[in-house]
Short mmCIF file of C-alpha atoms in Angstrom, two decimals:
data_model
loop_
_atom_site.label_atom_id
_atom_site.label_comp_id
_atom_site.label_asym_id
_atom_site.label_seq_id
_atom_site.Cartn_x
_atom_site.Cartn_y
_atom_site.Cartn_z
CA UNK Q 1 19.09 -5.88 0.09
CA UNK Q 2 16.76 -4.91 2.90
CA UNK Q 3 16.74 -5.56 6.64
CA UNK Q 4 13.17 -5.51 7.99
CA UNK Q 5 13.17 -4.78 11.73
CA UNK Q 6 10.22 -5.75 13.90
CA UNK Q 7 9.91 -2.85 16.34
CA UNK Q 8 6.19 -2.42 16.94
CA UNK Q 9 5.95 -4.35 20.22
CA UNK Q 10 6.04 -2.83 23.66
CA UNK Q 11 8.06 -4.85 26.19
CA UNK Q 12 5.48 -5.66 28.87
CA UNK Q 13 7.80 -7.94 30.85
CA UNK Q 14 10.69 -5.50 30.46
CA UNK Q 15 8.64 -2.48 31.46
CA UNK Q 16 9.04 0.00 28.62
CA UNK Q 17 10.01 0.69 25.03
CA UNK Q 18 13.19 -1.38 25.23
CA UNK Q 19 14.06 -0.92 21.54
CA UNK Q 20 15.35 2.57 22.38
CA UNK Q 21 16.91 1.92 25.79
CA UNK Q 22 20.58 2.95 25.88
CA UNK Q 23 23.30 0.36 26.57
CA UNK Q 24 26.69 2.01 25.96
CA UNK Q 25 28.56 5.12 27.03
CA UNK Q 26 27.86 6.56 23.57
CA UNK Q 27 24.12 6.05 24.03
CA UNK Q 28 23.70 3.19 21.58
CA UNK Q 29 20.73 0.85 21.56
CA UNK Q 30 20.86 -2.88 20.85
CA UNK Q 31 19.26 -2.12 17.49
CA UNK Q 32 22.29 0.00 16.55
CA UNK Q 33 24.55 -3.05 16.69
CA UNK Q 34 22.24 -5.03 14.42
CA UNK Q 35 22.19 -2.20 11.89
CA UNK Q 36 25.97 -1.79 12.09
CA UNK Q 37 26.50 -5.52 11.49
CA UNK Q 38 23.93 -5.54 8.67
CA UNK Q 39 25.77 -2.73 6.86
CA UNK Q 40 29.03 -4.66 7.20
CA UNK Q 41 27.28 -7.69 5.65
CA UNK Q 42 26.06 -5.70 2.64
CA UNK Q 43 22.51 -4.64 3.50
CA UNK Q 44 21.73 -1.24 1.99
CA UNK Q 45 18.23 -0.47 3.30
CA UNK Q 46 16.48 -0.63 6.67
CA UNK Q 47 12.71 -0.79 7.04
CA UNK Q 48 11.30 -0.44 10.53
CA UNK Q 49 7.79 -1.64 11.35
CA UNK Q 50 6.61 0.42 14.31
CA UNK Q 51 3.48 1.76 15.93
CA UNK Q 52 2.47 5.00 14.28
CA UNK Q 53 2.49 6.80 17.63
CA UNK Q 54 6.18 5.92 18.07
CA UNK Q 55 7.26 7.37 14.71
CA UNK Q 56 8.66 10.67 16.01
CA UNK Q 57 10.70 9.11 18.81
CA UNK Q 58 12.09 6.43 16.49
CA UNK Q 59 13.01 8.97 13.83
CA UNK Q 60 14.61 11.33 16.36
CA UNK Q 61 16.68 8.59 18.01
CA UNK Q 62 17.52 5.58 15.85
CA UNK Q 63 16.55 7.01 12.47
CA UNK Q 64 18.41 10.30 12.35
CA UNK Q 65 21.68 8.71 13.51
CA UNK Q 66 21.81 6.23 10.64
CA UNK Q 67 20.14 8.11 7.78
CA UNK Q 68 23.51 9.13 6.35
CA UNK Q 69 24.82 5.55 6.61
CA UNK Q 70 21.95 3.56 5.07
CA UNK Q 71 18.55 4.16 3.49
CA UNK Q 72 15.81 4.19 6.16
CA UNK Q 73 12.06 3.70 5.76
CA UNK Q 74 9.13 3.13 8.11
CA UNK Q 75 5.89 1.21 7.93
CA UNK Q 76 3.21 1.06 10.60
CA UNK Q 77 1.51 -1.82 12.39
CA UNK Q 78 -1.79 -1.02 14.04
CA UNK Q 79 -4.81 -3.07 15.05
CA UNK Q 80 -6.62 -1.84 11.95
CA UNK Q 81 -3.73 -2.42 9.54
CA UNK Q 82 -4.98 -4.86 6.88
CA UNK Q 83 -7.69 -6.04 9.31
CA UNK Q 84 -11.42 -5.49 8.62
CA UNK Q 85 -13.16 -3.46 11.32
CA UNK Q 86 -15.58 -6.28 12.10
CA UNK Q 87 -12.63 -8.53 13.02
CA UNK Q 88 -11.27 -6.18 15.69
CA UNK Q 89 -12.66 -6.80 19.22
CA UNK Q 90 -13.61 -3.61 21.00
CA UNK Q 91 -11.22 -4.23 23.92
CA UNK Q 92 -8.27 -5.58 21.92
CA UNK Q 93 -4.94 -3.84 22.70
CA UNK Q 94 -2.35 -6.51 21.92
CA UNK Q 95 -0.85 -6.43 18.39
CA UNK Q 96 -1.74 -9.19 15.94
CA UNK Q 97 1.73 -10.78 15.96
CA UNK Q 98 4.83 -11.07 13.79
CA UNK Q 99 3.10 -12.53 10.71
CA UNK Q 100 0.88 -9.45 10.67
CA UNK Q 101 3.89 -7.18 11.28
CA UNK Q 102 5.65 -8.56 8.22
CA UNK Q 103 2.51 -8.22 6.12
CA UNK Q 104 2.49 -4.52 6.98
CA UNK Q 105 5.72 -4.24 4.97
CA UNK Q 106 4.48 -6.00 1.85
CA UNK Q 107 4.25 -2.87 -0.31
CA UNK Q 108 7.90 -1.91 0.25
CA UNK Q 109 9.55 -5.36 0.29
CA UNK Q 110 10.01 -6.12 -3.38
CA UNK Q 111 13.30 -8.03 -3.34
CA UNK Q 112 15.25 -10.34 -1.04
CA UNK Q 113 15.15 -9.28 2.60
CA UNK Q 114 15.96 -10.40 6.13
CA UNK Q 115 13.71 -10.10 9.19
CA UNK Q 116 14.91 -9.58 12.79
CA UNK Q 117 13.59 -8.41 16.15
CA UNK Q 118 14.56 -4.89 17.20
CA UNK Q 119 15.51 -5.76 20.76
CA UNK Q 120 17.83 -8.73 20.12
CA UNK Q 121 21.59 -8.83 19.61
CA UNK Q 122 22.29 -11.45 16.94
CA UNK Q 123 26.04 -11.31 16.30
CA UNK Q 124 27.77 -10.38 13.05
CA UNK Q 125 28.13 -13.96 11.77
CA UNK Q 126 24.35 -14.26 11.54
CA UNK Q 127 24.08 -11.23 9.23
CA UNK Q 128 26.85 -12.43 6.94
CA UNK Q 129 25.28 -15.87 6.60
CA UNK Q 130 21.83 -14.48 5.90
CA UNK Q 131 23.22 -11.93 3.43
CA UNK Q 132 25.11 -14.60 1.49
CA UNK Q 133 21.96 -16.71 1.17
CA UNK Q 134 19.77 -13.78 0.10
CA UNK Q 135 22.31 -12.52 -2.46
CA UNK Q 136 22.43 -15.93 -4.12
CA UNK Q 137 18.67 -16.59 -4.03
CA UNK Q 138 16.20 -16.06 -6.84
CA UNK Q 139 13.70 -13.52 -5.50
CA UNK Q 140 10.93 -15.22 -7.50
CA UNK Q 141 11.31 -18.63 -5.86
CA UNK Q 142 10.12 -19.99 -2.51
CA UNK Q 143 13.46 -21.05 -1.06
CA UNK Q 144 14.04 -19.17 2.18
CA UNK Q 145 16.43 -19.31 5.14
CA UNK Q 146 16.47 -19.06 8.91
CA UNK Q 147 19.47 -18.43 11.14
CA UNK Q 148 19.53 -21.10 13.83
CA UNK Q 149 21.20 -20.59 17.21
CA UNK Q 150 22.46 -23.07 19.77
CA UNK Q 151 20.00 -22.96 22.67
CA UNK Q 152 22.82 -22.51 25.18
CA UNK Q 153 23.81 -19.26 23.44
CA UNK Q 154 20.34 -17.74 23.91
CA UNK Q 155 19.30 -18.26 27.54
CA UNK Q 156 18.84 -15.80 30.40
CA UNK Q 157 19.32 -16.31 34.13
CA UNK Q 158 16.38 -14.05 34.96
CA UNK Q 159 13.27 -16.04 34.08
CA UNK Q 160 11.62 -18.10 31.39
CA UNK Q 161 12.02 -17.51 27.66
CA UNK Q 162 10.14 -18.57 24.54
CA UNK Q 163 12.16 -20.34 21.87
CA UNK Q 164 11.27 -22.13 18.67
CA UNK Q 165 12.83 -25.60 18.77
CA UNK Q 166 13.94 -26.42 15.23
CA UNK Q 167 13.97 -29.76 13.47
CA UNK Q 168 15.85 -30.22 10.19
CA UNK Q 169 16.44 -33.06 7.74
CA UNK Q 170 19.83 -34.45 6.67
CA UNK Q 171 20.19 -31.61 4.15
CA UNK Q 172 19.70 -28.90 6.76
CA UNK Q 173 16.20 -28.04 5.57
CA UNK Q 174 13.74 -27.01 8.25
CA UNK Q 175 10.97 -29.57 8.80
CA UNK Q 176 9.28 -28.21 11.91
CA UNK Q 177 9.43 -25.52 14.58
CA UNK Q 178 7.87 -26.26 17.94
CA UNK Q 179 7.28 -23.21 20.10
CA UNK Q 180 8.45 -23.70 23.70
CA UNK Q 181 6.84 -20.81 25.52
CA UNK Q 182 8.36 -21.31 28.99
CA UNK Q 183 11.93 -22.54 28.93
CA UNK Q 184 14.01 -22.23 32.09
CA UNK Q 185 17.81 -22.35 32.10
CA UNK Q 186 19.50 -25.25 33.86
CA UNK Q 187 22.92 -26.93 33.88
CA UNK Q 188 23.64 -28.15 30.37
CA UNK Q 189 20.53 -26.70 28.77
CA UNK Q 190 16.94 -25.80 29.61
CA UNK Q 191 13.73 -27.46 30.71
CA UNK Q 192 9.99 -27.00 30.36
CA UNK Q 193 6.90 -28.59 31.85
CA UNK Q 194 4.50 -30.59 29.68
CA UNK Q 195 1.57 -32.70 30.87
CA UNK Q 196 2.93 -32.69 34.40
CA UNK Q 197 6.39 -33.86 33.35
CA UNK Q 198 9.72 -32.04 33.14
CA UNK Q 199 11.33 -32.17 29.70
CA UNK Q 200 15.04 -31.35 29.32
CA UNK Q 201 16.60 -29.83 26.18
CA UNK Q 202 20.40 -29.74 25.72
CA UNK Q 203 22.35 -26.57 24.96
CA UNK Q 204 23.18 -27.88 21.47
CA UNK Q 205 19.52 -27.79 20.38
CA UNK Q 206 19.01 -25.46 17.41
CA UNK Q 207 16.41 -22.76 18.07
CA UNK Q 208 14.88 -19.92 16.12
CA UNK Q 209 15.42 -16.34 17.28
CA UNK Q 210 13.19 -14.89 14.54
CA UNK Q 211 16.01 -14.17 12.07
CA UNK Q 212 14.71 -15.05 8.60
CA UNK Q 213 15.61 -14.51 4.98
CA UNK Q 214 12.77 -14.27 2.45
CA UNK Q 215 11.84 -13.23 -1.06
CA UNK Q 216 8.62 -11.36 -1.95
CA UNK Q 217 6.80 -14.61 -2.83
CA UNK Q 218 6.52 -15.29 0.90
CA UNK Q 219 3.63 -12.84 1.17
CA UNK Q 220 1.27 -15.18 -0.66
CA UNK Q 221 1.51 -17.71 2.16
CA UNK Q 222 1.51 -15.05 4.88
CA UNK Q 223 -1.71 -13.52 3.59
CA UNK Q 224 -3.46 -16.87 3.39
CA UNK Q 225 -2.44 -17.88 6.91
CA UNK Q 226 -3.31 -14.52 8.46
CA UNK Q 227 -6.74 -14.58 6.88
CA UNK Q 228 -7.29 -18.06 8.33
CA UNK Q 229 -6.14 -16.74 11.71
CA UNK Q 230 -8.65 -13.88 11.62
CA UNK Q 231 -11.44 -16.29 10.67
CA UNK Q 232 -10.59 -18.83 13.36
CA UNK Q 233 -13.51 -18.74 15.79
CA UNK Q 234 -11.55 -20.70 18.40
CA UNK Q 235 -8.78 -18.12 18.88
CA UNK Q 236 -8.67 -15.98 22.01
CA UNK Q 237 -10.05 -12.64 20.70
CA UNK Q 238 -8.03 -10.32 22.94
CA UNK Q 239 -4.66 -12.08 23.11
CA UNK Q 240 -4.13 -14.54 20.24
CA UNK Q 241 -1.34 -13.63 17.82
CA UNK Q 242 -0.35 -14.88 14.40
CA UNK Q 243 3.34 -15.75 14.81
CA UNK Q 244 5.81 -15.97 11.96
CA UNK Q 245 7.43 -19.31 12.97
CA UNK Q 246 4.00 -20.96 13.10
CA UNK Q 247 3.01 -19.50 9.73
CA UNK Q 248 6.23 -20.62 8.04
CA UNK Q 249 5.84 -24.06 9.60
CA UNK Q 250 2.39 -24.41 8.04
CA UNK Q 251 3.74 -23.28 4.67
CA UNK Q 252 6.50 -25.89 4.83
CA UNK Q 253 3.98 -28.61 5.70
CA UNK Q 254 1.81 -27.56 2.77
CA UNK Q 255 4.76 -27.68 0.37
CA UNK Q 256 4.56 -23.96 -0.35
CA UNK Q 257 8.18 -23.21 0.57
CA UNK Q 258 11.34 -24.66 2.01
CA UNK Q 259 13.70 -23.12 4.55
CA UNK Q 260 17.44 -23.69 4.87
CA UNK Q 261 18.71 -23.62 8.46
CA UNK Q 262 21.89 -21.55 8.63
CA UNK Q 263 23.47 -22.51 11.94
CA UNK Q 264 25.61 -19.94 13.71
CA UNK Q 265 27.89 -20.11 16.72
CA UNK Q 266 27.10 -16.45 17.47
CA UNK Q 267 25.78 -15.68 20.91
CA UNK Q 268 22.36 -14.08 21.08
CA UNK Q 269 21.43 -11.81 23.94
CA UNK Q 270 18.61 -9.43 24.69
CA UNK Q 271 16.50 -7.77 27.34
CA UNK Q 272 13.52 -9.99 27.95
CA UNK Q 273 13.49 -8.72 31.54
CA UNK Q 274 14.76 -5.50 33.13
CA UNK Q 275 17.25 -7.58 35.13
CA UNK Q 276 18.89 -8.61 31.84
CA UNK Q 277 20.12 -5.08 31.18
CA UNK Q 278 23.34 -5.12 33.29
CA UNK Q 279 24.42 -8.36 31.64
CA UNK Q 280 23.77 -6.97 28.15
CA UNK Q 281 25.72 -3.81 28.99
CA UNK Q 282 28.66 -5.95 30.16
CA UNK Q 283 28.58 -8.14 27.04
CA UNK Q 284 28.49 -5.18 24.67
CA UNK Q 285 31.33 -3.52 26.60
CA UNK Q 286 33.41 -6.70 26.28
CA UNK Q 287 32.84 -6.82 22.51
CA UNK Q 288 33.84 -3.16 22.18
CA UNK Q 289 36.97 -3.71 24.28
CA UNK Q 290 37.85 -6.73 22.14
CA UNK Q 291 37.75 -4.56 19.02
CA UNK Q 292 34.59 -6.05 17.49
CA UNK Q 293 33.02 -2.59 17.51
CA UNK Q 294 34.68 0.86 17.54
CA UNK Q 295 35.45 2.35 20.95
CA UNK Q 296 34.59 5.81 19.62
CA UNK Q 297 30.97 4.80 18.96
CA UNK Q 298 29.24 3.05 16.08
CA UNK Q 299 28.18 6.17 14.17
CA UNK Q 300 30.98 8.65 14.91
#
């Protein structure tokens, strides 16, 4: 069972390659905690999708520390990965998005797998729930899962965040994800502006933090949607991205898959902004002191 980690993005708002910023006295990254929790949940392989130019630094930092604990592989996401040359604008720098990033792993993802962001702390409960679903799924079907978080467990005090607001039916099956690109924390929840009005969302709202469970059949829908994205003349050529929640939403609407929402009470945290770092350090320290993670370091 594979954990596919999206690590090709540079954190423009954060100001650096935050996936390998250190957060504990033993020099651990946020990504180390995800890998540690994934191993506990039964994952036996990690695949990183990274920029090719970051391969050496990833291998020398994250990779070499975990290679004796779990199988590690790398795939690369570049502007020319799976994209015809005539579709690449001359001045484009921004990656093509998370749908494209996952497509870059198609050749090595041949069984059930989970997908997460490299710079997010998800909590152990999320990995156990995803692992249970994936273990019991038929890798040849189109029944997938998404770990859903309570909005109040995902907010930062340091600026706006983007969250996918999730809607599910009475059976807990995902019906729609609406991307809220500028959510601001407030008492009891968050708010955003739409058409000149302020819209309030309570803390109990289920949101997507890009934690998915798939089988290899998912690539059929991903390829179709990404091709449509590249051929869309209305997209912004230098900045538009093909995002995984949007792609999966289209696949659900077309009847090509269904997605079970696995709700978790785990608290997400991450470093969207540089000012988030002290809070993340404090939260990880508290978890270590509480015995959730070893005081001697994750890999010692």
